[in-house]
Short mmCIF file of C-alpha atoms in Angstrom, two decimals:
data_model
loop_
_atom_site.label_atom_id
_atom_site.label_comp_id
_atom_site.label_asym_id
_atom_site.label_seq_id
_atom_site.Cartn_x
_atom_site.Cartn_y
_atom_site.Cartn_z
CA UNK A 238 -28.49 10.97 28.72
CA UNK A 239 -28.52 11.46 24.81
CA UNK A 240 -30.50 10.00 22.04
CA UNK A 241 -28.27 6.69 21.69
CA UNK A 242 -27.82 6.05 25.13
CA UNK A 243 -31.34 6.13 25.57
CA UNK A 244 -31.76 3.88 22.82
CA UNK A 245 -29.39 1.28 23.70
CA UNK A 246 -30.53 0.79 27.09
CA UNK A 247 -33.92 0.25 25.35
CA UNK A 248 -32.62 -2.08 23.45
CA UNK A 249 -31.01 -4.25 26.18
CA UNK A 250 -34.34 -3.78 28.12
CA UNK A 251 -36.43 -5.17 25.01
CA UNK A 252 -33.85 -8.03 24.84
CA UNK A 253 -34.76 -9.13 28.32
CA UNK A 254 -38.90 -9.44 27.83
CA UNK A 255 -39.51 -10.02 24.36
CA UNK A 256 -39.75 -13.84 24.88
CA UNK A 257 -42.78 -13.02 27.37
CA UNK A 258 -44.30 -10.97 24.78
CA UNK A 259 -47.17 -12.94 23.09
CA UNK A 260 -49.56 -11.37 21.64
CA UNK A 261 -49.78 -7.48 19.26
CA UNK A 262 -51.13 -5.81 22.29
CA UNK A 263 -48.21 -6.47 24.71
CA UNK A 264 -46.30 -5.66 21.89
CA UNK A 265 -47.62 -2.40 21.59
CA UNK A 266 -47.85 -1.54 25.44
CA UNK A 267 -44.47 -3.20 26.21
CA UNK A 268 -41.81 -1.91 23.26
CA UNK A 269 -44.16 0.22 20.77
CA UNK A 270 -45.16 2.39 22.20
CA UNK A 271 -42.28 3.19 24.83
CA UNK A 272 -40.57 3.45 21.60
CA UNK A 273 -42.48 6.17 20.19
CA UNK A 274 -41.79 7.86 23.70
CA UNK A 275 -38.28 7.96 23.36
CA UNK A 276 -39.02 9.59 20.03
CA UNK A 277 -40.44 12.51 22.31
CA UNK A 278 -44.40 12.22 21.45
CA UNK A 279 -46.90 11.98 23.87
CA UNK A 280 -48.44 8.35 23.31
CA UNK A 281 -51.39 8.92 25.81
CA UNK A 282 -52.48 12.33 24.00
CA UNK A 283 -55.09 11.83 21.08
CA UNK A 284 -54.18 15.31 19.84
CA UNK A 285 -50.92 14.07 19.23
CA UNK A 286 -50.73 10.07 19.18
CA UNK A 287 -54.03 8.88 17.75
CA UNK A 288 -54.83 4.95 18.20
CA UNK A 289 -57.39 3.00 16.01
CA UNK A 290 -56.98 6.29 13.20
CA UNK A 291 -60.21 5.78 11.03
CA UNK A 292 -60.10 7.11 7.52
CA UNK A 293 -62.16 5.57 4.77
CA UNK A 294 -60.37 4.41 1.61
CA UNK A 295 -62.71 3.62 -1.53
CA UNK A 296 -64.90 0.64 -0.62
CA UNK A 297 -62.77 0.00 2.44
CA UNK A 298 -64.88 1.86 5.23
CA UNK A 299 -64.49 1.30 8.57
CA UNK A 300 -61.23 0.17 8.72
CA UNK A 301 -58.14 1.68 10.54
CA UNK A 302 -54.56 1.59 11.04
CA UNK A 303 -52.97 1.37 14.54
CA UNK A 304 -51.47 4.69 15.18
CA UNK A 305 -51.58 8.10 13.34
CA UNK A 306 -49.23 10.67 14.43
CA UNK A 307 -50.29 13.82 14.18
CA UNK A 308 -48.06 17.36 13.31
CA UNK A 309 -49.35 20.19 12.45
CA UNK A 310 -53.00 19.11 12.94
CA UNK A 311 -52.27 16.66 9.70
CA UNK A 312 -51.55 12.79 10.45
CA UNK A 313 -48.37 13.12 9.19
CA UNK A 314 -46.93 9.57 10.24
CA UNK A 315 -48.80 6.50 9.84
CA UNK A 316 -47.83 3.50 12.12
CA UNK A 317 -48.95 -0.52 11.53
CA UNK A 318 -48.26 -2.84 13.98
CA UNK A 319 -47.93 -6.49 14.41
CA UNK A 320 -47.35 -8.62 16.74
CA UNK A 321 -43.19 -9.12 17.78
CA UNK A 322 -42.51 -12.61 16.48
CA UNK A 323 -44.09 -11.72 13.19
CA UNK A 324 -41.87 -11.54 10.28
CA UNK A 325 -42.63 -8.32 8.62
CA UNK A 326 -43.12 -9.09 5.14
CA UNK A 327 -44.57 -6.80 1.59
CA UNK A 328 -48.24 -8.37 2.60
CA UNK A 329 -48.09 -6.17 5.55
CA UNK A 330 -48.17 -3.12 4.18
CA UNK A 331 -50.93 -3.35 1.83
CA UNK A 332 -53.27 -1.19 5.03
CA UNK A 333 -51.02 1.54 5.08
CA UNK A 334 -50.75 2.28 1.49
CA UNK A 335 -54.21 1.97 1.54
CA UNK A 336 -54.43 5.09 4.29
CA UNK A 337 -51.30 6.75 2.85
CA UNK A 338 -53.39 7.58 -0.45
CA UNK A 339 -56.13 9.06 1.50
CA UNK A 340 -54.30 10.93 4.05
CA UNK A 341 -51.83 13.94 4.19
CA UNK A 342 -49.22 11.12 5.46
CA UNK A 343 -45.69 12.04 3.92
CA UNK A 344 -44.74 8.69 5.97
CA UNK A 345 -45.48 5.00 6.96
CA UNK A 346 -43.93 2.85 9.84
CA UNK A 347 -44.98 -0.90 9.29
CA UNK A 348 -43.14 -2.70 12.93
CA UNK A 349 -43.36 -5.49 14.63
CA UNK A 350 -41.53 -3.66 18.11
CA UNK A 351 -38.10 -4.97 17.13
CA UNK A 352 -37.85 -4.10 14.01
CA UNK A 353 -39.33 -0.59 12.11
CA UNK A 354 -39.57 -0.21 8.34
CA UNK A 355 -40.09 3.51 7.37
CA UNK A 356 -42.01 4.23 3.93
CA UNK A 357 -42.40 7.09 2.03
CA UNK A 358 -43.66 8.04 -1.19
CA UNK A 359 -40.92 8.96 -3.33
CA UNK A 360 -41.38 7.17 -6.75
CA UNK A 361 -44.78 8.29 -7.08
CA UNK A 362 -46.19 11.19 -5.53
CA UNK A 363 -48.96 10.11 -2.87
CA UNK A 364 -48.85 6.34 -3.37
CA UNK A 365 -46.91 4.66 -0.92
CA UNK A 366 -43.65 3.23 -2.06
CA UNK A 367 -43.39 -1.26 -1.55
CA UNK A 368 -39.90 -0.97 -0.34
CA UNK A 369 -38.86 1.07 2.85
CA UNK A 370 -36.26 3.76 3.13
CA UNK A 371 -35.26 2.74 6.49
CA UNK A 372 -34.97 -0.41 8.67
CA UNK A 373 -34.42 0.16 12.06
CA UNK A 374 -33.48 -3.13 14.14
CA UNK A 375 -33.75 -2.61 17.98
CA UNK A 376 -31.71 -5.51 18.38
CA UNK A 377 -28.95 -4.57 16.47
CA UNK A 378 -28.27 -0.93 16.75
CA UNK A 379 -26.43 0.84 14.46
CA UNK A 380 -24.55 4.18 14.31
CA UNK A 381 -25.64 5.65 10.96
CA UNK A 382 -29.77 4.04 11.45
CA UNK A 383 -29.22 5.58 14.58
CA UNK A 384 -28.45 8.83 13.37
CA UNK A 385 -31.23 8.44 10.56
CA UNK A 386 -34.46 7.75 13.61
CA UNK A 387 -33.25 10.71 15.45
CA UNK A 388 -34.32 12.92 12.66
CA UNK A 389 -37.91 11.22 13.28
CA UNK A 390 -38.14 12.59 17.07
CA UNK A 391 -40.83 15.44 17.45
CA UNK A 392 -38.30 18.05 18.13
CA UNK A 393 -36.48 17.24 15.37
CA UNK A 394 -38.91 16.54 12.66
CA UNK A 395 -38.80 18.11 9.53
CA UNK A 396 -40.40 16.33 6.20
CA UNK A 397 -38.16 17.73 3.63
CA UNK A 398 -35.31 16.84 6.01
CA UNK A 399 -36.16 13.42 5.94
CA UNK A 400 -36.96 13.18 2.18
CA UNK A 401 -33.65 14.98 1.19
CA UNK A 402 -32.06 11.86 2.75
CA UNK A 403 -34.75 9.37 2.37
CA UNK A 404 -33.75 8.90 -1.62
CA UNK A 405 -30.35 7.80 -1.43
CA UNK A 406 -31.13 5.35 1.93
CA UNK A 407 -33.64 3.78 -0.17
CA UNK A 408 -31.61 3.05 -3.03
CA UNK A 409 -28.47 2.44 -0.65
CA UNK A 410 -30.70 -0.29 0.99
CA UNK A 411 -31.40 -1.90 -2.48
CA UNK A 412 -28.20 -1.84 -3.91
CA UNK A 413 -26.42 -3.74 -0.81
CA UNK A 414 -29.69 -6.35 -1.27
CA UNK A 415 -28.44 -7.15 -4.78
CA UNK A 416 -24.78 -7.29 -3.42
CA UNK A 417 -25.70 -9.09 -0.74
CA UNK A 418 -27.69 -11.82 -3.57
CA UNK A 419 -24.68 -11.49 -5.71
CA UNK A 420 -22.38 -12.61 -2.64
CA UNK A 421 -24.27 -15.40 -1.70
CA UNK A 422 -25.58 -16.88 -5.30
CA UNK A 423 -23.85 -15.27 -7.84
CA UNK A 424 -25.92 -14.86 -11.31
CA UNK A 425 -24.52 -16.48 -14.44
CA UNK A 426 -24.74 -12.36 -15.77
CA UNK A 427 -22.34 -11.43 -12.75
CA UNK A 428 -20.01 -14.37 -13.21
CA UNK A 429 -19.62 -13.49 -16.85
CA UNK A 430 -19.26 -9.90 -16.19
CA UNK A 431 -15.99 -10.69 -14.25
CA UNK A 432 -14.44 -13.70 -16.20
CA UNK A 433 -13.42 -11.19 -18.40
CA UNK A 434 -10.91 -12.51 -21.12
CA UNK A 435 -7.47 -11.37 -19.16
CA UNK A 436 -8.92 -14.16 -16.62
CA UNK A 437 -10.88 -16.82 -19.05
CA UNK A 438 -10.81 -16.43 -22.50
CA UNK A 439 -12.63 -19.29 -23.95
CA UNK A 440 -16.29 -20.02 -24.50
CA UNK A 441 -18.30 -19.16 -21.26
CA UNK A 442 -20.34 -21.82 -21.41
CA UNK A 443 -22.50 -23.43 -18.88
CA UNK A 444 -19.81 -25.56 -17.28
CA UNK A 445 -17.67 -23.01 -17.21
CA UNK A 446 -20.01 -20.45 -15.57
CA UNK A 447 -20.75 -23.10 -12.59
CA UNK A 448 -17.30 -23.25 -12.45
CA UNK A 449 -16.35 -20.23 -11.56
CA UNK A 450 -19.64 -19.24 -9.65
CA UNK A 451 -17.95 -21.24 -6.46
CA UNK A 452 -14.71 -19.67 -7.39
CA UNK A 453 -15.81 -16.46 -7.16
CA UNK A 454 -18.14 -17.24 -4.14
CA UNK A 455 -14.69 -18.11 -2.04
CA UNK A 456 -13.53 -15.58 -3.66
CA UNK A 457 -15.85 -12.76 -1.58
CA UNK A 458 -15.45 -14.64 1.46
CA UNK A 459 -11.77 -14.85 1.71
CA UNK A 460 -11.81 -10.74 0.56
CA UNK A 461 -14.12 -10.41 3.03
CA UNK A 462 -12.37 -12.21 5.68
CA UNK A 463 -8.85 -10.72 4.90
CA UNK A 464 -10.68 -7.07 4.82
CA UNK A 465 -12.47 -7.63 8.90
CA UNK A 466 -8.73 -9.08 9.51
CA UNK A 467 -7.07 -5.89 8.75
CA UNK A 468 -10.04 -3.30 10.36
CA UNK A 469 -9.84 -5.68 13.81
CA UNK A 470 -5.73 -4.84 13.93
CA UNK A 471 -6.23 -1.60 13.28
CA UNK A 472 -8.61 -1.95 16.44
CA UNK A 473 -6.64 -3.97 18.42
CA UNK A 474 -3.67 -1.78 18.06
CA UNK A 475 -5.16 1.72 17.33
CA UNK A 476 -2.11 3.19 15.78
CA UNK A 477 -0.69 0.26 13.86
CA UNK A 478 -1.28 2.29 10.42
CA UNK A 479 1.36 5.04 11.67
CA UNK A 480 4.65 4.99 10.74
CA UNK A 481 7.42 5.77 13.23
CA UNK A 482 8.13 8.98 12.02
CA UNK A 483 4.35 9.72 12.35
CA UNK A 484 4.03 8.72 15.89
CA UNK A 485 6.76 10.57 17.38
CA UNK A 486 5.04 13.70 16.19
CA UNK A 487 1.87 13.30 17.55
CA UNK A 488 1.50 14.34 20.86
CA UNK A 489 -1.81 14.03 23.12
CA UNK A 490 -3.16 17.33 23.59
CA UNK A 491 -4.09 19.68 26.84
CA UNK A 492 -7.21 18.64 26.36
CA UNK A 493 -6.99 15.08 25.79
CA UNK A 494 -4.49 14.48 28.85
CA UNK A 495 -7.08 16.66 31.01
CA UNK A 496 -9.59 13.84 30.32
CA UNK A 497 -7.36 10.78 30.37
CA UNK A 498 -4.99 12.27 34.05
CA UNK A 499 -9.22 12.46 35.36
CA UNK A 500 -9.54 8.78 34.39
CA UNK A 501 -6.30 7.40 35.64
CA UNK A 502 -6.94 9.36 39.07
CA UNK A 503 -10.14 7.69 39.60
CA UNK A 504 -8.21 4.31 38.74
CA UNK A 505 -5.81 5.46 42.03
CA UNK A 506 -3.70 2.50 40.57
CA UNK A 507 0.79 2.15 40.96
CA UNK A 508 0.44 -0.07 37.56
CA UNK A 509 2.27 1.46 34.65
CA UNK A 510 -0.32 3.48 32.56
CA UNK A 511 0.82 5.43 29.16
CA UNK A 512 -1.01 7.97 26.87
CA UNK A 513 -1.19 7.10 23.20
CA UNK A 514 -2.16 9.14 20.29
CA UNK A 515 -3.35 8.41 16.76
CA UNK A 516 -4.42 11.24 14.01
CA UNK A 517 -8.01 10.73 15.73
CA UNK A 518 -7.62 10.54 19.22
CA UNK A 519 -6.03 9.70 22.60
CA UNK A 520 -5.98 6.72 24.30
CA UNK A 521 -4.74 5.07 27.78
CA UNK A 522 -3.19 1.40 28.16
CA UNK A 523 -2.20 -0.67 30.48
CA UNK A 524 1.88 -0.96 30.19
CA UNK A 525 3.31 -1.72 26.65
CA UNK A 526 0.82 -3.71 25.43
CA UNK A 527 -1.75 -2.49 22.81
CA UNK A 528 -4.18 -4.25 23.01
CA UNK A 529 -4.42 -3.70 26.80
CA UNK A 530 -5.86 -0.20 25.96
CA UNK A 531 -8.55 0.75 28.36
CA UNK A 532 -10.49 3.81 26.90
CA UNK A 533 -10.47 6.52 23.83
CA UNK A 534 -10.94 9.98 23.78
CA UNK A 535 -12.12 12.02 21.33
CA UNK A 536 -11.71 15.70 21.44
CA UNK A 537 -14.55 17.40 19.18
CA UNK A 538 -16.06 20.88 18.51
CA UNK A 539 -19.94 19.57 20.12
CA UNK A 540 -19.88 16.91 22.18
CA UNK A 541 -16.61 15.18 23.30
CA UNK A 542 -16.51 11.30 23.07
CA UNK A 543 -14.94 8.98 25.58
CA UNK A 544 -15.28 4.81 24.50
CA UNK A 545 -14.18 2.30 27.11
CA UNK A 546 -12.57 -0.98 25.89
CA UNK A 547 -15.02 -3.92 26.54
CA UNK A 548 -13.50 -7.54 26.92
CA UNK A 549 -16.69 -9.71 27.02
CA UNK A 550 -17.01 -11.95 23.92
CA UNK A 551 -15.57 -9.33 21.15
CA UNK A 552 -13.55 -6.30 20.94
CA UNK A 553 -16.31 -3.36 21.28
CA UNK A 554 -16.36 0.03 22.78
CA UNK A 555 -18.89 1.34 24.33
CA UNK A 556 -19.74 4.56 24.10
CA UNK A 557 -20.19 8.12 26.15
CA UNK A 558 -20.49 11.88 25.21
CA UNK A 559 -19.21 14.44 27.51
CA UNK A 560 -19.19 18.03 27.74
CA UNK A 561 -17.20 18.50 31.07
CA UNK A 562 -14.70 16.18 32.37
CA UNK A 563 -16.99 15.57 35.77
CA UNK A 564 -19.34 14.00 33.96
CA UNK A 565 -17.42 11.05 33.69
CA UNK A 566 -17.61 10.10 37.45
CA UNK A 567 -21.26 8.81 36.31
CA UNK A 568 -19.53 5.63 34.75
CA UNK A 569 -17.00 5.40 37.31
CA UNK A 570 -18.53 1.76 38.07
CA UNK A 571 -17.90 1.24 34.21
CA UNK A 572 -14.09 2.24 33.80
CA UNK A 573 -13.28 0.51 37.46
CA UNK A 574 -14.76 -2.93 35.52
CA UNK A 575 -12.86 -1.98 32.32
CA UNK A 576 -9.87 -1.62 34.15
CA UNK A 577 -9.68 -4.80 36.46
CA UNK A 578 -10.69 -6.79 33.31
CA UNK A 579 -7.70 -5.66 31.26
CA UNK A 580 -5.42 -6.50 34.18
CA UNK A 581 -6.37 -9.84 33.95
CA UNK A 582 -5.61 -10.55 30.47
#
């Protein structure tokens, strides 16, 4: 099982108790530090995974932070917790920059088990920056924060690794903040930086600004809207963006029908089942219908990546990597329930 997989069913595990989860300590036995497992470090060895890390800062003796994580015989990693239905907010971080100024930390992880806020200190050099450089929601997993954690497990560690990145997350973060501000109230500077004169040319006054604030606030929503309309049909029907003259030269490949015949003869179904292919992959439906497609397959150098069609409550895939076509008989179960749901839309 790799790193997401592992992950996800974490996630939908976490889901499940974290309404029975009261108090920091059950937080920290039940999702913290199982979390930190998955991450590959040994919680229960104090060489590695130190609880209660003592380190006096200033006038401030005595006190300690909740987990240290040490690499390299230095406590490299710094980890607050609180309890899981606390709302992690700047007050909480005020212990860890404390420790991050008198420790060889190069990072902080202020977390409440569902969510985990990763600090480093890249404005100034050994003072512990107020605004993370990752946010990592259990509860809402994705691919790219996904991608960003796994270069936090103990195999894969590597500080200047993480700070090469670290940078542009953090400023990535802040910049879809202000967007996000601007979308939802947007300033009297932002209004009058797009009423430009080839849309209003007279005075911008107060009025006028108001005006247009809830113009351009419909404005986002409806781009916004017409934009997730487009992505979902390219979903729904995978190769809607290919011309005709385009799709009759793609052709599913050796590979690709290898995978998708291996599928359709654990189906052992007479229905009508076609191979599809778009400039990114293969893909199998259910008769002529497109949006009856039952899984994707994507042929790569590492890892090959097969995605079943799930038709709960929204059009997701869910994911698998393969190396060798057998592998796939582990999900049989999966692409049996796939299948008999699309044949009963």
């Amino acid at each position: 099982m790799d790193f997401i997989e592992s992950i996800t069913q974490f996630s939908k595990r976490v889901e499940n108790i974290k309404d029975n989860i009261l108090t920091e300590e059950s937080t920290k036995t039940s999702i913290i530090l199982p979390f930190f497992q998955l991450l590959g470090y040994d919680v229960f060895n104090p060489s590695e995974f130190i609880p209660e890390y003592t380190a006096d800062a200033g006038i401030k003796k005595g006190e300690k932070v909740d987990y240290a994580i040490i690499i390299n015989d230095e406590p490299l990693i710094l980890v607050e917790t609180k309890p899981v239905n606390t709302e992690l907010t700047t007050r909480h971080i005020n212990q860890l920059i404390r420790y991050f100024s008198v420790t060889k930390a190069k990072f902080g992880i202020l977390t409440n088990g569902i969510t985990y806020q990763f600090y480093s200190d890249l404005e100034d050099h050994n003072k512990m920056d107020t605004v993370p450089f990752l946010k990592f929601d259990l509860l809402h997993i994705r691919r790219e924060s996904v991608d960003e954690l796994k270069r936090f497990q103990k195999d894969a560690f590597d500080v200047k690794s993480i700070l090469n990145s670290a940078s542009d997350l953090k400023y990535m973060t802040m910049v879809k903040n202000i967007i996000h501000e601007q979308f939802e109230n947007p300033s009297d500077q932002f209004v009058k930086s797009l009423i430009t004169k080839n849309i209003y040319s007279g005075t911008k006054t107060q009025a006028v600004l108001d005006k247009f604030r809830g113009i351009i606030k419909k404005a986002f929503d409806e781009y916004i809207n017409d934009a997730i309309t487009e992505r979902l049909s390219a979903v729904i029907s995978p190769d809607v963006i290919l011309t005709p003259a385009q799709k009759d030269t793609l052709s599913v490949s050796s590979e690709e029908k290898e995978v998708l015949d291996f599928v359709k003869n654990l189906l052992n179904t007479n229905l009508e089942i076609k191979y599809k292919k778009t400039s990114r992959y293969a893909y199998m439906q259910l008769g002529e219908a497109s949006t009856k497609w039952i899984c994707r397959v994507y042929i790569r150098k590492e890892q090959h990546l097969f995605t079943l069609h799930k038709f709960e409550d929204t059009n997701y895939e869910c994911e698998y990597y393969f190396d060798d076509v057998s592998q796939l008989n582990m999900i049989f179960n999966e692409i049996k329930d796939t299948f008999q749901k699309c044949c009963k839309l």
